[in-house]
Amino acid sequence: MRMAAKCPLLIIINGLRVKESPMLSQPFKLRKVFLLHVNSPADDPSSVGIYFFRIAISLDEMGARIWIFSVVVAVFLSLSGFSSAQDLQIVNAERRIDVSSHIVKAFLTLKVENIGKSPVAEMLLAFPPTQIKNLAMVQALAITGKKKKKTYLPLDVKPTELSGPPNDAGHFSISFASPLGPGETVTLEVLYILTHSLEPFPMEIAQSESQLVYYRDSAVILSPYHIKQQTTFFKTPSTRVESFTSVEPANRAGKEIKYGPYEDRAPYSYTPVIVHFENNSPFAVVEELVREIEISHWGSLQITENYKLTHGGARHKGVFSRVDYQSKRSISGASSFIGLLAVLPPRVNSVYYRDEIGNISTSHLRTGFRKSELEFEPRYPLFGGWRATFIIGYRVPLEDYLFEASDGRRYLNFTFGCPLVETVVNKLTVKVVLPEGSKDPSAVLPFTVNQDLQVKYSYLDIVGRTVVVLQKDNVVPTHNVPFQVYYTFKPIYMLAEPFMLVSAFFFVFVASLAYVHIDLNIAKK
Amino acid sequence: MAAPESQNLATPSALRNAFGSVLSVLILVLIGVLAFSIRLFSVIKYESVIHEFDPYFNYRVTQFLSKNGIYEFWNWFDDRTWYPLGRVIGGTVYPGLTLTAGTIWWVVNSLNIPLSVETVCVFTAPVFSAFASWATYLLTKEVKGSGAGLAAAALLAMVPSYISRSVAGSYDNEAVAIFALIFTFYLYIKTLNTGSLFYATLNALAYFYMVCSWGGYTFIINLIPMHVLMCIVTGRYSPRLYIAYAPFVVLGTLLAALVPVVGFNAVLTSEHFASFLVFIIIHVVALVYYIKGNLSPKMFKVAVTLVVSIGLVVCFIVVAVLVALVASSPTKGWSGRSLSLLDPTYASKYIPIIASVSEHQPPTWPSYFMDINVLAFLVPAGIVACFSPLSDASSFVILYIVMSVYFSGVMVRLMLVFAPAACIMSGIALSQAFDVFTGSIKYQLGGSSKSKDDAEDNTSTNNAPKDDASTGKTDKVEEIAKERSSKKGKKKEREPAEKPSIRSKIAKKKALVLPLEASIVALLLLIMLGAFYVIHCVWAAAEAYSAPSIVLTSQNRDGLHVFDDFRESYAWLSHNTDVDDKVASWWDYGYQTTAMANRTVIVDNNTWNNTHIATVGTAMSSPEKAAWEIFNSLDVKYVLVVFGGLIGYPSDDINKFLWMVRIGGGEFSHIKEADYLRDGQYRIDSEATPTMLNCLMYKLSYYRFVETDGKGYDRVRRTEIGKKNFKLTHFDEVFTSHHWMVRIYKLKPQKNRIRGRVKKLKSKTSSGSFTKTEKKNPWI
């Protein structure tokens, strides 16, 4: 078969968790075999076609939790794939995955070498499809200099679409600061952040239990390049690790699980591993956050933030006993959280914290020169699956955030993202309400967001205020970077509303004056 | 009202007149500001939030109105309360308050002022108390001139009784109804004084607003006929009285019948019969006067005998019809609350649900002092002042105060109706007293410095023709009021100009002139009395009446401690239970649960169905299993109890529990109050009866309470609880608030064990025997 001969064939047999069910009598049961992706190369012999089979196998071995992991068979029969993929190779890769909070942070240190003949301007990072949808952010830095003279140079990272790669793997391309010449090497630091990647198991826990989660990843780095040597570390929050997939050499010491070093792995190697460990850090997930930033040229910015908070961890099951929660705090409700911290701008004033039924009294504000901190508690502790909604509002002086650009336009320079620390926001909407009469709004952000324009009517508005709506999904604290909204505004519009009020009062007085002086009687007295 | 009326601004008298008008407008504005701002203590000390229980319902209705519009509102069938019966809100609610706030919200929002519905609701009551004090000014001005009016308005602006119902956040019917009440009375007296049909029509409209706002409108529809009758009996009949009364009854009744909650009650219930009776009488009297005017005295006597004989027959027939109608209705045509007004012991005897509400109890003497303070001493003086001279208007005010004193003595809630009357009377008394004292002082001082300046005669300056009750007096009284509020230096400056007019009047009634020293001392004492009143009112507004009752605070060594447990639990219910779950609690918390937690409740504060409330009371008084069955039959998923034993919150469910037993026992005879009492005493310690210790309310309140301190010491009852360690078999604790004030339990699901048996049987036996086992299964 010509097709099979030309195409790289990757078969991953992915072991699934064994059900502890007595119904399963066979020791080895083939549950599903499905064809995920066929990219037929019949018409285009140069493209890469992959047959990808995932064979899910369930096993039962005497009730024990057994994890079968995969056999990776990666066969490359074609050499006509990515030209750049063949030009670059990764000499050394180290990956440190921090799973100690519910936001998974992975630090990759890659030493990339150009083994081709022509300079290469960019390289690719690959992510499995399960991760690509939870990927909140990818950042890359190039390291130049050695040891003490290290300097970091931020690099441009953008998502790219490739038609070829296996199983819908997603790609990001990193542009080098200067094209990498043949034979040259560069060291890159890549940070990527995953959300919703810790899956609680058991799914439901009672008040006295602590929360155990799965983290699924690959023992080897998924990459379109050949990796000569690589190591992966997992950092767990506590020493309690229920189990982890063993892919030799793999070992655990304290809070760290080490996979590797592995030598000479082919491109798109994938070795699924599952780590099952305790994680009682607060799984604070804001399902929806709407931040409204209202610019008043009279001297302040009013920020109103509407939160829909939930506990994203293992669902709470059964009773909630206050006496246990209060008296045995250490063992009861270990995975629940009550205190939250919001980092607000310095010189913040008129801070309020309330929900739809009134003020919430459990909050404390510390103001400082560099930042203000609002410590607050929702009305009740949040256990797995519980929700709470609240509103935080505050005001900051305008002169700290509104500037005039060189071309005469004004711009607001404010922080994007969610002020709560260690929190994932599933859907963030930032609304910048410009003063009435503003024109030509444009927003400048370091990453892509959905932009929209709306009109809002506020105090005594006639034409309404332009609202710049910025919407982004899956926001993590690293997104708290400044963004700018440019607009043009004539200061004369500021006087419109005072003038309206003055004239309204004037007419009232004139009308009453006229009423008093005009005799409306038909018959003379 | 007090806009400058005089056209001729050239003369100094007119100028002074205009100045006085402007000054009284200014004073009125200040009184409005005072009335508004004294009610803001609740916002400043606590927060801008809706208070207590009923306001939450009104708030929810207003939210619905602002969201869905007026037509949806009239047709609103609320299925989130009184489950599974529901409640027709549009037809059972007095819509005045809701429509008022809804209109304000709509106007404000169409001006693009983005106020929330909640903000509008919170500030409706303070705004309307400012209106009410202006209405008081108008009313008292009609009775005794603008000086008395200003004094009465100032008193009403801060009378504690009214503050208690109209602080910011107290979004209840009374907030607008008191304004409507006073304004209706004002328009009635205005019509009586002027005989203008214009005011008579306005009067009917004001009455319509009152009917929309509050069930207390029956007070108006009984008081005005009484006054008309009194006028007729005392020979004060005049065409003005006819104009004031006849259009009011016809229009007012027609308009009242438009309000869905009143409807045909406006002509069918006994509360309204007095007005119709007087309506007939006034026509008879009018006819008599008309005939008397047309006939010679001799012919008139013949006519009288004729009319009286026919009239007696007609009256007899009418009375017979009325008696028959009244006798045919079970409560003799009177509603329970009205009956308890006539017979103060009626409620406690027959209707525990009315008696269980604290505001339906008769007040104690200290509450009079608390609520009207020094006015209690000024009222008699005001009544005396109203008798000299007695006019139609002053006789109305006298009647008003007499009736309202009686009603306030029956039901503490009606102190609210008494308070404006007391303010009017005290305003008149204060004004007259100041009048006499300052007049005396001026006379005494003026006698020595007679030749300083001679000015024109001022007696006929003011709006004398308008007030036939207080002709010529208004001017003087106004001046006195001015002096009260202005600085002393100002007063001296103006004194010489006033002398002649005062002198001329004082000359007429020299008998009232008092010695200088006595006058000064009396004035000082009066000012002290006023100061005491102000201090008391501010204290009452700040300390006694501003707590929103959904959030409690206590001051201790560490500072302010906040108990926000109610909202904590309501927020929990609202976010962590299914939107269609039913929550059972005692009816006190029904309105709050629907408004704050947005969950369906079984009973709420609109106590329209006694049986339904009794069902919940029975469940709370029953042992766990029986209670579970009752609640399960009502589709209840959560049970909410309020428990104050941990922090010492006295109005919790254990303290209300006897009412649950009584109300439950009233409908279901197996609940007997005696079973819950040990030797007639209500106790929860080890001496308590087993029925008490095993009832659901006890168990839900004290479940695992002993684990907090090891003993189970109840801080409200000041005793250790009787049964300490027990398990719940049919309920699961799902939430307890931070200070244990609210505890929420979930009904355990139907038992698995039996279902498992059914399953087994199903697999083993044929379908015929399966149906047999199903019948035995009590859970399905």
Short mmCIF file of N, CA and C in Angstrom, two decimals, chain A residues 353-409:
data_model
loop_
_atom_site.label_atom_id
_atom_site.label_comp_id
_atom_site.label_asym_id
_atom_site.label_seq_id
_atom_site.Cartn_x
_atom_site.Cartn_y
_atom_site.Cartn_z
N TYR A 353 -17.69 45.79 49.07
CA TYR A 353 -17.75 44.35 48.81
C TYR A 353 -19.14 43.90 49.19
N ARG A 354 -19.92 43.51 48.24
CA ARG A 354 -21.30 43.18 48.52
C ARG A 354 -21.79 42.13 47.55
N ASP A 355 -23.02 41.67 47.75
CA ASP A 355 -23.63 40.84 46.73
C ASP A 355 -25.04 41.36 46.52
N GLU A 356 -25.87 40.60 45.84
CA GLU A 356 -27.16 41.16 45.45
C GLU A 356 -28.09 41.38 46.64
N ILE A 357 -27.78 40.79 47.79
CA ILE A 357 -28.66 41.02 48.94
C ILE A 357 -28.00 41.90 49.98
N GLY A 358 -26.94 42.57 49.66
CA GLY A 358 -26.41 43.55 50.58
C GLY A 358 -24.93 43.39 50.86
N ASN A 359 -24.48 44.23 51.75
CA ASN A 359 -23.07 44.29 52.09
C ASN A 359 -22.61 43.00 52.74
N ILE A 360 -21.37 42.60 52.48
CA ILE A 360 -20.79 41.45 53.17
C ILE A 360 -19.72 42.01 54.09
N SER A 361 -19.83 41.71 55.36
CA SER A 361 -19.02 42.43 56.33
C SER A 361 -17.65 41.81 56.54
N THR A 362 -17.40 40.63 55.96
CA THR A 362 -16.14 39.97 56.22
C THR A 362 -15.09 40.36 55.19
N SER A 363 -14.57 41.57 55.32
CA SER A 363 -13.50 41.96 54.43
C SER A 363 -12.59 42.94 55.16
N HIS A 364 -11.38 43.02 54.66
CA HIS A 364 -10.39 43.87 55.31
C HIS A 364 -9.48 44.43 54.24
N LEU A 365 -9.28 45.73 54.28
CA LEU A 365 -8.49 46.37 53.23
C LEU A 365 -7.18 46.89 53.82
N ARG A 366 -6.08 46.60 53.14
CA ARG A 366 -4.79 47.19 53.49
C ARG A 366 -4.34 48.00 52.28
N THR A 367 -4.09 49.26 52.49
CA THR A 367 -3.61 50.05 51.37
C THR A 367 -2.11 50.25 51.52
N GLY A 368 -1.47 50.29 50.38
CA GLY A 368 -0.02 50.47 50.41
C GLY A 368 0.42 51.37 49.27
N PHE A 369 1.71 51.58 49.17
CA PHE A 369 2.21 52.47 48.13
C PHE A 369 2.25 51.76 46.77
N ARG A 370 2.54 50.47 46.80
CA ARG A 370 2.68 49.77 45.53
C ARG A 370 1.42 49.01 45.15
N LYS A 371 0.70 48.54 46.15
CA LYS A 371 -0.55 47.83 45.86
C LYS A 371 -1.42 47.88 47.11
N SER A 372 -2.69 47.66 46.93
CA SER A 372 -3.60 47.52 48.06
C SER A 372 -4.08 46.07 48.07
N GLU A 373 -4.34 45.60 49.25
CA GLU A 373 -4.80 44.22 49.33
C GLU A 373 -6.14 44.17 50.04
N LEU A 374 -7.07 43.53 49.41
CA LEU A 374 -8.38 43.35 50.01
C LEU A 374 -8.51 41.87 50.38
N GLU A 375 -8.50 41.63 51.68
CA GLU A 375 -8.72 40.27 52.16
C GLU A 375 -10.21 40.14 52.41
N PHE A 376 -10.82 39.16 51.85
CA PHE A 376 -12.26 39.04 52.07
C PHE A 376 -12.67 37.59 52.09
N GLU A 377 -13.84 37.39 52.64
CA GLU A 377 -14.40 36.05 52.71
C GLU A 377 -15.78 36.08 52.07
N PRO A 378 -16.13 35.08 51.29
CA PRO A 378 -17.52 34.97 50.86
C PRO A 378 -18.41 34.75 52.09
N ARG A 379 -19.70 34.79 51.89
CA ARG A 379 -20.61 34.67 53.03
C ARG A 379 -20.44 33.34 53.76
N TYR A 380 -20.06 32.31 53.04
CA TYR A 380 -19.94 30.99 53.65
C TYR A 380 -18.72 30.31 53.04
N PRO A 381 -18.13 29.35 53.74
CA PRO A 381 -16.99 28.66 53.14
C PRO A 381 -17.43 27.91 51.89
N LEU A 382 -16.55 27.84 50.92
CA LEU A 382 -16.90 27.16 49.69
C LEU A 382 -16.35 25.75 49.70
N PHE A 383 -17.24 24.81 49.61
CA PHE A 383 -16.85 23.43 49.44
C PHE A 383 -16.99 23.08 47.96
N GLY A 384 -16.50 21.89 47.61
CA GLY A 384 -16.48 21.53 46.20
C GLY A 384 -17.84 21.68 45.53
N GLY A 385 -17.88 22.44 44.44
CA GLY A 385 -19.12 22.61 43.71
C GLY A 385 -19.99 23.74 44.22
N TRP A 386 -19.70 24.29 45.39
CA TRP A 386 -20.52 25.39 45.90
C TRP A 386 -20.19 26.67 45.13
N ARG A 387 -21.17 27.51 45.08
CA ARG A 387 -21.01 28.75 44.34
C ARG A 387 -21.25 29.94 45.24
N ALA A 388 -20.72 31.06 44.83
CA ALA A 388 -21.02 32.32 45.52
C ALA A 388 -20.89 33.43 44.49
N THR A 389 -21.69 34.45 44.64
CA THR A 389 -21.53 35.60 43.76
C THR A 389 -21.28 36.83 44.63
N PHE A 390 -20.51 37.72 44.13
CA PHE A 390 -20.28 38.95 44.87
C PHE A 390 -19.79 40.04 43.93
N ILE A 391 -19.80 41.24 44.44
CA ILE A 391 -19.39 42.40 43.66
C ILE A 391 -18.32 43.14 44.47
N ILE A 392 -17.24 43.46 43.82
CA ILE A 392 -16.25 44.32 44.45
C ILE A 392 -16.19 45.59 43.63
N GLY A 393 -16.26 46.70 44.29
CA GLY A 393 -16.17 47.96 43.58
C GLY A 393 -15.18 48.87 44.26
N TYR A 394 -14.49 49.69 43.50
CA TYR A 394 -13.56 50.63 44.10
C TYR A 394 -13.31 51.77 43.13
N ARG A 395 -12.64 52.75 43.64
CA ARG A 395 -12.40 53.95 42.85
C ARG A 395 -10.91 54.27 42.97
N VAL A 396 -10.32 54.68 41.87
CA VAL A 396 -8.91 55.09 41.90
C VAL A 396 -8.79 56.45 41.24
N PRO A 397 -7.79 57.22 41.63
CA PRO A 397 -7.65 58.55 41.03
C PRO A 397 -7.32 58.45 39.55
N LEU A 398 -7.89 59.35 38.80
CA LEU A 398 -7.77 59.27 37.34
C LEU A 398 -6.35 59.50 36.86
N GLU A 399 -5.62 60.39 37.55
CA GLU A 399 -4.33 60.79 37.02
C GLU A 399 -3.32 59.64 37.01
N ASP A 400 -3.59 58.58 37.79
CA ASP A 400 -2.67 57.44 37.78
C ASP A 400 -2.83 56.57 36.54
N TYR A 401 -3.95 56.68 35.87
CA TYR A 401 -4.25 55.71 34.83
C TYR A 401 -4.61 56.32 33.49
N LEU A 402 -4.87 57.62 33.46
CA LEU A 402 -5.26 58.22 32.18
C LEU A 402 -4.16 59.17 31.73
N PHE A 403 -3.73 59.00 30.52
CA PHE A 403 -2.62 59.80 30.00
C PHE A 403 -2.98 60.34 28.64
N GLU A 404 -2.19 61.31 28.23
CA GLU A 404 -2.41 61.87 26.91
C GLU A 404 -1.27 61.39 26.01
N ALA A 405 -1.67 60.80 24.90
CA ALA A 405 -0.64 60.31 23.99
C ALA A 405 -0.05 61.48 23.21
N SER A 406 1.05 61.20 22.50
CA SER A 406 1.74 62.28 21.80
C SER A 406 0.89 62.84 20.66
N ASP A 407 -0.03 62.02 20.12
CA ASP A 407 -0.84 62.51 19.02
C ASP A 407 -2.12 63.19 19.51
N GLY A 408 -2.19 63.48 20.81
CA GLY A 408 -3.34 64.22 21.32
C GLY A 408 -4.47 63.33 21.81
N ARG A 409 -4.41 62.05 21.46
CA ARG A 409 -5.44 61.16 21.97
C ARG A 409 -5.18 60.88 23.44
#
